[in-house]
Tab-separated table of C-alpha atoms and ligand atoms in Angstrom:
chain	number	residue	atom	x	y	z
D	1	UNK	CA	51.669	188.149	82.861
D	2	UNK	CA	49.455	190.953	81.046
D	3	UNK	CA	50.776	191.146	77.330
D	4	UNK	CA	47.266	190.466	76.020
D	5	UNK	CA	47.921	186.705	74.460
D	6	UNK	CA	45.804	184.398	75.110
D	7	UNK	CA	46.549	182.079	77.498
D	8	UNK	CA	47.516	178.200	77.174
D	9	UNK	CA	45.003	176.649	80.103
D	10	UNK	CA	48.689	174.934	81.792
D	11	UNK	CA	49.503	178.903	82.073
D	12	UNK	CA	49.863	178.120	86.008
D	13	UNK	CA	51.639	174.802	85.812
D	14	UNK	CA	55.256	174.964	86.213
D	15	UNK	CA	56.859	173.621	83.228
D	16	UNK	CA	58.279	170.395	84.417
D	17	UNK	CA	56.555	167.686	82.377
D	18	UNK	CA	56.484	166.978	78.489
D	19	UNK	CA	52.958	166.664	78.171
D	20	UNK	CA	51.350	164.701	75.970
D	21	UNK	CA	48.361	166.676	74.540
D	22	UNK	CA	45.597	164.694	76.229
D	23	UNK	CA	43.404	164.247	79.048
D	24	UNK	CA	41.250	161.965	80.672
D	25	UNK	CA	38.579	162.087	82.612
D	26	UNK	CA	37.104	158.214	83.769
D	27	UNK	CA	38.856	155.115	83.461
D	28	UNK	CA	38.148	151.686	84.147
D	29	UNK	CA	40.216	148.226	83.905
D	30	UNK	CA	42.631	148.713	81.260
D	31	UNK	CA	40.557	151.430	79.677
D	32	UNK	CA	40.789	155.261	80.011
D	33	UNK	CA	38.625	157.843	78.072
D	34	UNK	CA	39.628	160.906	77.096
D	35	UNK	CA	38.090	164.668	77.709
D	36	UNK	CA	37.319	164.483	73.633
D	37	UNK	CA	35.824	161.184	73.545
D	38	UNK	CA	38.033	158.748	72.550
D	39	UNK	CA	38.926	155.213	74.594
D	40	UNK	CA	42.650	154.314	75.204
D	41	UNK	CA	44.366	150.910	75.951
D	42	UNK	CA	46.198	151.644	78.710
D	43	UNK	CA	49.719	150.515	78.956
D	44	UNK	CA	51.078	153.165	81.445
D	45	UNK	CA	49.070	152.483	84.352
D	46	UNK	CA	50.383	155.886	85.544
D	47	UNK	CA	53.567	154.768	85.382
D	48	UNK	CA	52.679	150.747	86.853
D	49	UNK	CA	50.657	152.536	89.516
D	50	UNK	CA	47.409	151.381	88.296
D	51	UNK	CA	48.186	147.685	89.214
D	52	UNK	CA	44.721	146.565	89.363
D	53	UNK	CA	43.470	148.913	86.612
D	54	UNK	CA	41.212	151.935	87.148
D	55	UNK	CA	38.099	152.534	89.160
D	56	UNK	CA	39.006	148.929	90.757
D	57	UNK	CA	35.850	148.446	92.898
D	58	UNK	CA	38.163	146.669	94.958
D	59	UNK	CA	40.050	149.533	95.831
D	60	UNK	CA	36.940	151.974	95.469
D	61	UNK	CA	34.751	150.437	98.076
D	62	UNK	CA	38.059	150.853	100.837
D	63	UNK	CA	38.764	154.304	100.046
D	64	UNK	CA	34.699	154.879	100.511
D	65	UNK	CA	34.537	153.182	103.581
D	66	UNK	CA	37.422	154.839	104.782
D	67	UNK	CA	36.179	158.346	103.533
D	68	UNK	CA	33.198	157.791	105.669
D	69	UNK	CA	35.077	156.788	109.302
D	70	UNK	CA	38.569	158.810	109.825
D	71	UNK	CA	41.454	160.244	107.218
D	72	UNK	CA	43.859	161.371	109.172
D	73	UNK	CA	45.246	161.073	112.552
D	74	UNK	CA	49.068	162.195	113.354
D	75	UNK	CA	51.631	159.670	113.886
D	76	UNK	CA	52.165	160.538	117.444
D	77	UNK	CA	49.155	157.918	118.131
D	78	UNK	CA	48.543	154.312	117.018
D	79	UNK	CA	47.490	153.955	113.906
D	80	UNK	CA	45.931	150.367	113.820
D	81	UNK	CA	45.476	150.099	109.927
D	82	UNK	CA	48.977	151.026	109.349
D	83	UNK	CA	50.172	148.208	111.865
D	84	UNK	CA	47.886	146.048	109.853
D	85	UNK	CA	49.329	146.706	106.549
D	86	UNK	CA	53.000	146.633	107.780
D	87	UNK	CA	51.882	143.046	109.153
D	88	UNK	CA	50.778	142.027	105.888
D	89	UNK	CA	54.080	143.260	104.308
D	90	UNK	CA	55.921	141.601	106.631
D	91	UNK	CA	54.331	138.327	106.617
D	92	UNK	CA	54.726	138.513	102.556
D	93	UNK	CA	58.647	139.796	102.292
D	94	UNK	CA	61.649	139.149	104.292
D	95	UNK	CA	60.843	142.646	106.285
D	96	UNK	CA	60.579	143.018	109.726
D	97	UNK	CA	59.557	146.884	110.134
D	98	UNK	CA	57.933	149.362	108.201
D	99	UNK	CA	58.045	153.336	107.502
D	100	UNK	CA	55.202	154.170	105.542
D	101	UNK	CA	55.465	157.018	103.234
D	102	UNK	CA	53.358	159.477	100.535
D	103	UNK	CA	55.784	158.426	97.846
D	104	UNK	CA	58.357	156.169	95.986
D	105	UNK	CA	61.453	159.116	96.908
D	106	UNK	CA	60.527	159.110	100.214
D	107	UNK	CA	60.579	155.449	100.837
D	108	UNK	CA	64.389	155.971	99.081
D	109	UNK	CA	65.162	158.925	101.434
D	110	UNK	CA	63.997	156.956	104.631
D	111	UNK	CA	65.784	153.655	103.306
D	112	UNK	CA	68.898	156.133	103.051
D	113	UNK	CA	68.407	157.254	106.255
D	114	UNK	CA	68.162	154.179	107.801
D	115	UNK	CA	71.509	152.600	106.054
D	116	UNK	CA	73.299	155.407	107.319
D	117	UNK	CA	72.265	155.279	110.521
D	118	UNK	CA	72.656	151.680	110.809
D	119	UNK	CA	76.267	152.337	109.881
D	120	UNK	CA	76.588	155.187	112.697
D	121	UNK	CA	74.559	153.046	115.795
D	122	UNK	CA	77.119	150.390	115.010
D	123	UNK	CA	80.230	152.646	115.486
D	124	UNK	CA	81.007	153.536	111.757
D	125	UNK	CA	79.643	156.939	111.311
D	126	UNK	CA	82.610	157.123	108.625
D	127	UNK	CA	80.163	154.266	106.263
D	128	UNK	CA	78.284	157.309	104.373
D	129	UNK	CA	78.995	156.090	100.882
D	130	UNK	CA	76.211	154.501	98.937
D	131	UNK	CA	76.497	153.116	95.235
D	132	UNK	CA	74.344	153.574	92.810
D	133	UNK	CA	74.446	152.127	88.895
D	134	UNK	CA	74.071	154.256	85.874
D	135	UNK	CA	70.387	154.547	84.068
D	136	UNK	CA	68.580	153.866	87.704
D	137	UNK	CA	66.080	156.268	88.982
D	138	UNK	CA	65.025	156.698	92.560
D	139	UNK	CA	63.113	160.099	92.770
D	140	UNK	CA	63.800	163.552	92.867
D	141	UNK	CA	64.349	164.386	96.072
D	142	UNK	CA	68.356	165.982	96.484
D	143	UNK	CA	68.898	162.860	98.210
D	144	UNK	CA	67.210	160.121	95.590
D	145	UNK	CA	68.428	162.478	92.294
D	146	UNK	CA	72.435	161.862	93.693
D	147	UNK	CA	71.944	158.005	94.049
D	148	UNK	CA	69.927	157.702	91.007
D	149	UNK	CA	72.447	156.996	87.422
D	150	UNK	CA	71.012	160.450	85.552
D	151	UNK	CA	73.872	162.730	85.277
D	152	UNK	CA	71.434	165.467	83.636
D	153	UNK	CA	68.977	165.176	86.920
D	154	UNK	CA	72.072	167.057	88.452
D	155	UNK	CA	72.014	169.697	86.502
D	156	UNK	CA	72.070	173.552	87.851
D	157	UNK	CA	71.114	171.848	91.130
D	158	UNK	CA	74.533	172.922	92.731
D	159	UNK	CA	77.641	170.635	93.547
D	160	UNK	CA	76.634	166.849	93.611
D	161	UNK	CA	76.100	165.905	97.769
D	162	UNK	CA	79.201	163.740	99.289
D	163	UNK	CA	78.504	160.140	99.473
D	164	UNK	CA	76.905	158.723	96.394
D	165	UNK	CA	78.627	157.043	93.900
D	166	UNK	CA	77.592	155.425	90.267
D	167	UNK	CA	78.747	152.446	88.386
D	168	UNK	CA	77.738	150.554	85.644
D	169	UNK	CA	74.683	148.543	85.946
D	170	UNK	CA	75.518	145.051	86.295
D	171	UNK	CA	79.300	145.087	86.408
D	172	UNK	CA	80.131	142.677	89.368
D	173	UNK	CA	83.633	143.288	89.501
D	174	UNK	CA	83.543	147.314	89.190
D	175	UNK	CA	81.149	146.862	92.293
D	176	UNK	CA	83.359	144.746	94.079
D	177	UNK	CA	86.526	147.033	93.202
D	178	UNK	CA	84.271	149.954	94.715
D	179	UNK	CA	83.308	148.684	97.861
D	180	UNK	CA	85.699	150.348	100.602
D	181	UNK	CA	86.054	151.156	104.329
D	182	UNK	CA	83.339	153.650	103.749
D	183	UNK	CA	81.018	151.940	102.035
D	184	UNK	CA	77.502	152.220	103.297
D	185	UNK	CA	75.068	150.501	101.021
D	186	UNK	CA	74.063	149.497	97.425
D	187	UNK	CA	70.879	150.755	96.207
D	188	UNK	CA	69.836	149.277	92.882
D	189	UNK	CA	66.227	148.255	91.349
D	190	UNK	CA	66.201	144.193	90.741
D	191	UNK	CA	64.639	145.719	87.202
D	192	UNK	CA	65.363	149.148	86.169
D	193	UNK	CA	62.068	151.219	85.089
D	194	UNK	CA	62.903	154.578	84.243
D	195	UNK	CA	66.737	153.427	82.572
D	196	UNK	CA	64.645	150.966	79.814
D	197	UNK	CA	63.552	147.931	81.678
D	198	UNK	CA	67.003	146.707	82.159
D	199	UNK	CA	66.657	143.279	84.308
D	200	UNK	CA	69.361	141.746	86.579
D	201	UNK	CA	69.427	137.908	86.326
D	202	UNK	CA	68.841	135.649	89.706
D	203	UNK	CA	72.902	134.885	89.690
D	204	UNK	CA	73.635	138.773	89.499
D	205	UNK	CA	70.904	139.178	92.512
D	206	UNK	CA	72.395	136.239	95.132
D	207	UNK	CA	76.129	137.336	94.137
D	208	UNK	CA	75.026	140.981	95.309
D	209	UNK	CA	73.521	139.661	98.128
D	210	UNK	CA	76.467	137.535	98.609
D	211	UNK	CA	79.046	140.376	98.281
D	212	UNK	CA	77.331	142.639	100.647
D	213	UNK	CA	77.250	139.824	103.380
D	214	UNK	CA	81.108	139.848	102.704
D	215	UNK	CA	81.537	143.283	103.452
D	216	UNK	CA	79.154	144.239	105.788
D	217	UNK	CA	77.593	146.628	103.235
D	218	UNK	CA	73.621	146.974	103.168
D	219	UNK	CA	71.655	146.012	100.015
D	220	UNK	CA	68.890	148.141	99.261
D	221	UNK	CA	66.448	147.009	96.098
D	222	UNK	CA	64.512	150.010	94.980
D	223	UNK	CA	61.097	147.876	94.126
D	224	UNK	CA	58.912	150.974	93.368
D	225	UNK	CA	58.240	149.803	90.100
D	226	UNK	CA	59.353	146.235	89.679
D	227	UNK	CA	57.750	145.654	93.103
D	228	UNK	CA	54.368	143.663	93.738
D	229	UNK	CA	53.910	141.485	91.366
D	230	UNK	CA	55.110	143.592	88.054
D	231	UNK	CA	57.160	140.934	87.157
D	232	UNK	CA	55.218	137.853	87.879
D	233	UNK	CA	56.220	137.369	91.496
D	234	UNK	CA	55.663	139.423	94.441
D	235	UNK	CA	58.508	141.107	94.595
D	236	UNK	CA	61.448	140.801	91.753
D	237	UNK	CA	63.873	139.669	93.930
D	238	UNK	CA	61.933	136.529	94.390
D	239	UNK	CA	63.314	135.148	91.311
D	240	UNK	CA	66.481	134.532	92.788
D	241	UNK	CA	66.777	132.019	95.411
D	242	UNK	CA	69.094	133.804	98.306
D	243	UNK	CA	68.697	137.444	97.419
D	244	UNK	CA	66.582	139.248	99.546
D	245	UNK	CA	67.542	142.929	100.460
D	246	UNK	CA	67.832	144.673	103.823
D	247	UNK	CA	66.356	147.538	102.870
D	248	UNK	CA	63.595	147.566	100.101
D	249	UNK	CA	61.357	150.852	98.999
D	250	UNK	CA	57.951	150.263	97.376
D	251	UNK	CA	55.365	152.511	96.048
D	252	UNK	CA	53.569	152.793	92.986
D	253	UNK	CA	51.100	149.852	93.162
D	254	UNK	CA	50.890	149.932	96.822
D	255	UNK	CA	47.826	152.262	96.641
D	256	UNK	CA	46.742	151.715	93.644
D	257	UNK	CA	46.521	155.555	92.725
D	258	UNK	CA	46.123	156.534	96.296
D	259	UNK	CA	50.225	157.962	97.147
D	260	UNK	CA	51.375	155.397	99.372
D	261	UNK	CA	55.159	154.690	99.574
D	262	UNK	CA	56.647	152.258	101.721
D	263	UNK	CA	60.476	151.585	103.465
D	264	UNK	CA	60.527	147.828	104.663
D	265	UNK	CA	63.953	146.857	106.378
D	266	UNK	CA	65.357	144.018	108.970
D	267	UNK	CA	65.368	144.762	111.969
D	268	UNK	CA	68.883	144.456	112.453
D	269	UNK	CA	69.530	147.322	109.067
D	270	UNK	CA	66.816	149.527	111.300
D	271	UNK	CA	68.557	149.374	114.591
D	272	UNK	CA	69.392	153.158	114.184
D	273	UNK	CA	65.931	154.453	113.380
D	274	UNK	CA	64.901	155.320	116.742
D	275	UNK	CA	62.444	157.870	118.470
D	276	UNK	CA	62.980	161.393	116.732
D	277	UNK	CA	65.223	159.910	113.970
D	278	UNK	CA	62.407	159.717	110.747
D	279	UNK	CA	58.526	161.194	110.445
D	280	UNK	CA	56.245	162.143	108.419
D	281	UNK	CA	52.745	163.772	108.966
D	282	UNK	CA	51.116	161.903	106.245
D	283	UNK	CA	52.918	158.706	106.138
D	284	UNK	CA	50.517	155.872	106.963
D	285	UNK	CA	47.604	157.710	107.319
D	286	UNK	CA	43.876	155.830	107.910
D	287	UNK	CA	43.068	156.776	104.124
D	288	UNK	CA	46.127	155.759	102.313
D	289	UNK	CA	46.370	152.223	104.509
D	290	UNK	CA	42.779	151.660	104.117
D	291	UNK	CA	43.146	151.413	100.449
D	292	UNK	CA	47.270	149.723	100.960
D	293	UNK	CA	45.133	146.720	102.744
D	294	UNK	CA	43.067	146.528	100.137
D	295	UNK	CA	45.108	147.027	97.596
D	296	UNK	CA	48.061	144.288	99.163
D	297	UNK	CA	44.953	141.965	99.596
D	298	UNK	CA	44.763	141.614	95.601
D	299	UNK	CA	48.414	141.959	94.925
D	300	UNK	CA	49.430	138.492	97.035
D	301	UNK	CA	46.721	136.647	95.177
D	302	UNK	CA	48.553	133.407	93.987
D	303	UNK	CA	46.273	133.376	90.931
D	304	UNK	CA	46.854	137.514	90.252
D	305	UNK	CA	50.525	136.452	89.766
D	306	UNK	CA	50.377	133.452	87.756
D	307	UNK	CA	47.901	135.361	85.625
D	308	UNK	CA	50.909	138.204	85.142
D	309	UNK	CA	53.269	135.300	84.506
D	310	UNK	CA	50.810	133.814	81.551
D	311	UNK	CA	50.673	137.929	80.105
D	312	UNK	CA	53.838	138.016	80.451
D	313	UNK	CA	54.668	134.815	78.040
D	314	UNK	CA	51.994	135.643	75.737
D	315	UNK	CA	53.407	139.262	75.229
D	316	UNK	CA	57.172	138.086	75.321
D	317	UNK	CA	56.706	136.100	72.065
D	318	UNK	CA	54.475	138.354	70.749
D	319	UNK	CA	56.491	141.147	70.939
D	320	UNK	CA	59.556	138.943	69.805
D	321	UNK	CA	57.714	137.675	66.661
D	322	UNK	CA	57.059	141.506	66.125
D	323	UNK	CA	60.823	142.555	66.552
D	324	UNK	CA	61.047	139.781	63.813
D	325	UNK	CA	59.457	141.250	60.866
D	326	UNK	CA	59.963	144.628	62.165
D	327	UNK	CA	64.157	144.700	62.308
D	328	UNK	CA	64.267	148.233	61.443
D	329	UNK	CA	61.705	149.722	63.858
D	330	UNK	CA	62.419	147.199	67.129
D	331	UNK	CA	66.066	146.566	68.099
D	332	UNK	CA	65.261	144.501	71.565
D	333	UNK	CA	62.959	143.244	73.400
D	334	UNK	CA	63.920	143.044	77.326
D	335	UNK	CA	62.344	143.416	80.580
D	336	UNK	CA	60.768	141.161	83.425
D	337	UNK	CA	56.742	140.319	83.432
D	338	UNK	CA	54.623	143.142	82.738
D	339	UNK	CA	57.589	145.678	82.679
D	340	UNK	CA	58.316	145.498	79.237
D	341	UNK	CA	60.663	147.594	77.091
D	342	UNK	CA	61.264	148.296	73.585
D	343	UNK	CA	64.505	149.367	72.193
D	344	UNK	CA	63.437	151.400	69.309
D	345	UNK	CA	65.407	152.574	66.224
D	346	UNK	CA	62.914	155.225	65.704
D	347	UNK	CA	62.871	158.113	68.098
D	348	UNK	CA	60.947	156.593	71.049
D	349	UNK	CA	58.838	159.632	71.625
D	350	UNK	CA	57.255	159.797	67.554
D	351	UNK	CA	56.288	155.970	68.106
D	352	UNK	CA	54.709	156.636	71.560
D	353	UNK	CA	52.764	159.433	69.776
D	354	UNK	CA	51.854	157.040	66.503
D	355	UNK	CA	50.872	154.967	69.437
D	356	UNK	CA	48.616	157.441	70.265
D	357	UNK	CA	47.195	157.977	67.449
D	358	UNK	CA	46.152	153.928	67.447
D	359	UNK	CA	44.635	154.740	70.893
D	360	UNK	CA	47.261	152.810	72.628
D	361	UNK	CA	49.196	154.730	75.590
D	362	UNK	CA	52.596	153.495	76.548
D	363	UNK	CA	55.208	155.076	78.488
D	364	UNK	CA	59.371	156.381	77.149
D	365	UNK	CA	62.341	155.502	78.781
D	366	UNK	CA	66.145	155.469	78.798
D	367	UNK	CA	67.997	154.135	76.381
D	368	UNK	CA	65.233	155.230	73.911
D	369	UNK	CA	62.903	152.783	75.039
D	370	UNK	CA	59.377	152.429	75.119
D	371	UNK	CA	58.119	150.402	78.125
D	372	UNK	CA	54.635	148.679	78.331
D	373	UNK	CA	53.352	148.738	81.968
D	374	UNK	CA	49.617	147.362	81.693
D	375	UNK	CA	47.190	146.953	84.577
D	376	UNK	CA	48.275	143.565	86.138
D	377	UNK	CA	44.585	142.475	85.268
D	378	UNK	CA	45.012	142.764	81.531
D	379	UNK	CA	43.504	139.842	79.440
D	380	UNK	CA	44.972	138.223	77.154
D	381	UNK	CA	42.634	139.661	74.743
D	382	UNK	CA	43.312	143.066	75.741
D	383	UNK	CA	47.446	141.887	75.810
D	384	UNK	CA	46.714	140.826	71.915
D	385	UNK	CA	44.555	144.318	70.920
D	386	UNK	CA	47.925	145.582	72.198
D	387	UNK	CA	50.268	143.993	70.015
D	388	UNK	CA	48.043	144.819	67.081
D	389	UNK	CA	48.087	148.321	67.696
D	390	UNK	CA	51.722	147.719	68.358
D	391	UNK	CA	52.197	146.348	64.476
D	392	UNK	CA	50.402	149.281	63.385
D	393	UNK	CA	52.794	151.682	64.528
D	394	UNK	CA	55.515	149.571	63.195
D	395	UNK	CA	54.302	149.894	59.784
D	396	UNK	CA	53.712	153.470	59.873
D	397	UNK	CA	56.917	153.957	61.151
D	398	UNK	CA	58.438	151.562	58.059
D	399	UNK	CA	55.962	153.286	55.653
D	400	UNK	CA	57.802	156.489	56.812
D	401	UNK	CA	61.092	155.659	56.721
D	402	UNK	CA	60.486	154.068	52.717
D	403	UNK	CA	58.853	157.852	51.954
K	1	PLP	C1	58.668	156.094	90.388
K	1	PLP	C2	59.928	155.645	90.979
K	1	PLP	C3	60.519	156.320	92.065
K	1	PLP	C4	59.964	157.611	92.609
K	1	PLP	O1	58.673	157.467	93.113
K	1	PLP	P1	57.761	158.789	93.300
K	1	PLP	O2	56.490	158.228	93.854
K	1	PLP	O3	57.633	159.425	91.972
K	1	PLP	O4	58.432	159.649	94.274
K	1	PLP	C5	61.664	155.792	92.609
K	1	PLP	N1	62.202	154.659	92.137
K	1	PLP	C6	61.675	153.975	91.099
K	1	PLP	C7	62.311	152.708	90.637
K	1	PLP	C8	60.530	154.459	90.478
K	1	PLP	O5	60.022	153.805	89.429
């Protein structure tokens, strides 16, 4: 490019992402401060990856101490701080193996995979077919964009791959209608992030369970962002009493910030993944478990998660009370824990930019939604300087809408 205009400094940055025009450059707790000056709330948590808010010395001193001894060694040798962290995920979820991945889509891919191939080691290469429900996201990948519910994710990408089908989230008997001969596995997330915070109830979770026992199909909970302690338990699923997965992907808070992405299955649903069927050349590196371990160590505190479950409360009535005297701005409040979502009447991207402009950063979604995804560690305090900034927007976007 040499017409002689000056140049926008994201010149070089393929043109993905609808950027809000900000940056940051230091954060801490709940905190972030931008390249101009200014201090945000932070309700994003880069997307509930930021579990145990920024610069967590926690997490800080690992990835030091790490830094200092070995990164990287290739998965052709033992890896002992992987095996530790897959213990500790083990011990903590109904798992029995672990992949260990860079990201949330490739802990989908690899917990494709390994449904699949379950399917084929047993005899039934035929049981390809894996459900998905509409408004879910899994990643981008080819594989994770045709089991996610986002037609427009699709688009221009050629003909939709064989195998993946999508029906409505949280319509029992339109599941059990679909379930045939062919049937591999259902992948759904126990709370939808990305489709507006959309939560299934414990009943909806053990009858899923209970359905897939009945046909021999594998369940698969995407947990990248509902997972580890988001919703006031460990993993969502938890809330119900007989619904764990066999398959469950989890990312996002794993490392804190660090990419760490994780497939956990049975070993029963992982009988196919044998030598030479999965790798990766980062997965469960020294650097990224170093700071998993630490990371996991904080995540399974009992008092971390009753402290998200107290949040949780205080911000659920809150942000009721506020949908209250706000009709025309809030139409729902919904969500699980700390993955909250607000279904706006305004256009969900103006009030995350009025947001803004109170110094308050919270993310869109489907549905137009905006969802609040705070540090675990937020205060109570910092929950209630929330909500206030939260009213603020509300009556800016009412003093609008009267002009
Ligand atoms: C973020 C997310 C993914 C994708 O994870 P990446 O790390 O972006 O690849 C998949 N599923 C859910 C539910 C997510 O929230």
């Amino acid at each position: 490019m040499a017409d002689g205009q000056p140049r926008s400094p994201d010149t070089h940055i393929m043109g993905v992402y609808n950027r809000a025009p900000l940056a940051f450059e230091r954060g801490e707790g709940v905190r972030l401060w931008s390249t101009d000056g200014d201090v945000y709330l932070d309700c994003v948590a880069g997307i509930a990856v930021n579990a145990l808010g920024h610069s967590n010395p926690k997490l800080v001193a690992a990835l030091k101490a790490q830094g200092e001894k070995l990164w990287h060694v290739s998965n052709i040798y033992r890896i002992p701080e992987q095996e530790a962290l897959a213990a500790r995920l083990c011990a903590a979820t109904f798992a029995d193996v672990i992949f260990f991945t860079n990201s949330g889509t490739e802990a989908v891919e690899c917990a494709l995979k390994t449904a699949r191939r379950y399917h084929a080691a047993n005899g039934q290469p035929e049981r390809i077919d894996v459900i998905g429900f509409e408004g879910s996201f899994h990643g981008r990948s080819y594989a994770a964009v045709n089991a996610s519910g986002n037609a427009s994710y699709l688009e221009g990408f050629g003909p939709r791959l064989p195998g993946y089908v999508q029906l409505p989230f949280g319509d029992h008997e339109a599941l059990k209608a679909a379930i045939g001969p062919t049937t591999a596995a259902i992948i759904i997330e126990p709370v939808q992030g990305e489709g507006g915070a959309r939560s299934l109830s414990a009943v909806q979770l053990d009858a899923l369970r209970a359905l897939c026992d009945e046909t021999g199909v594998l369940l698969i909970y995407d947990e990248i962002q509902c997972g580890l302690g988001r919703t006031g338990r460990l993993f969502a699923y938890e809330w119900a009493d007989n619904a764990a997965p066999d398959i469950m992907c989890v990312a996002k808070a794993l490392g804190g910030g660090f990419p760490v992405g994780a497939c956990l299955a049975t070993t029963e649903a992982a009988k196919g993944m044998t030598v030479g069927a999965h790798g990766s050349t980062y997965g469960g590196n020294p650097l990224a478990m170093a700071v998993g371990l630490a990371a996991i160590d904080e995540l399974t505190k009992p008092e971390l998660l009753a402290h998200v479950r107290t949040v949780a409360g205080y911000f659920g009535q809150q942000l009721s009370g506020l949908a209250d005297r706000y009709p025309g701005v809030i139409a729902e409040v919904r969500g699980k824990g700390l993955l909250i979502g607000l279904k706006l009447i305004p256009n969900n991207r103006d009030f995350m930019a009025l947001a803004r402009d109170e110094k308050l950063l919270i993310a869109g979604g489907g549905d137009n939604c905006v969802r609040l995804l705070p540090p675990l560690v937020i205060s109570i305090d910092e929950a209630r300087e929330a909500v206030e900034k939260l009213e603020r927007v509300c009556q800016t976007v009412r003093k609008h809408a009267a002009a």
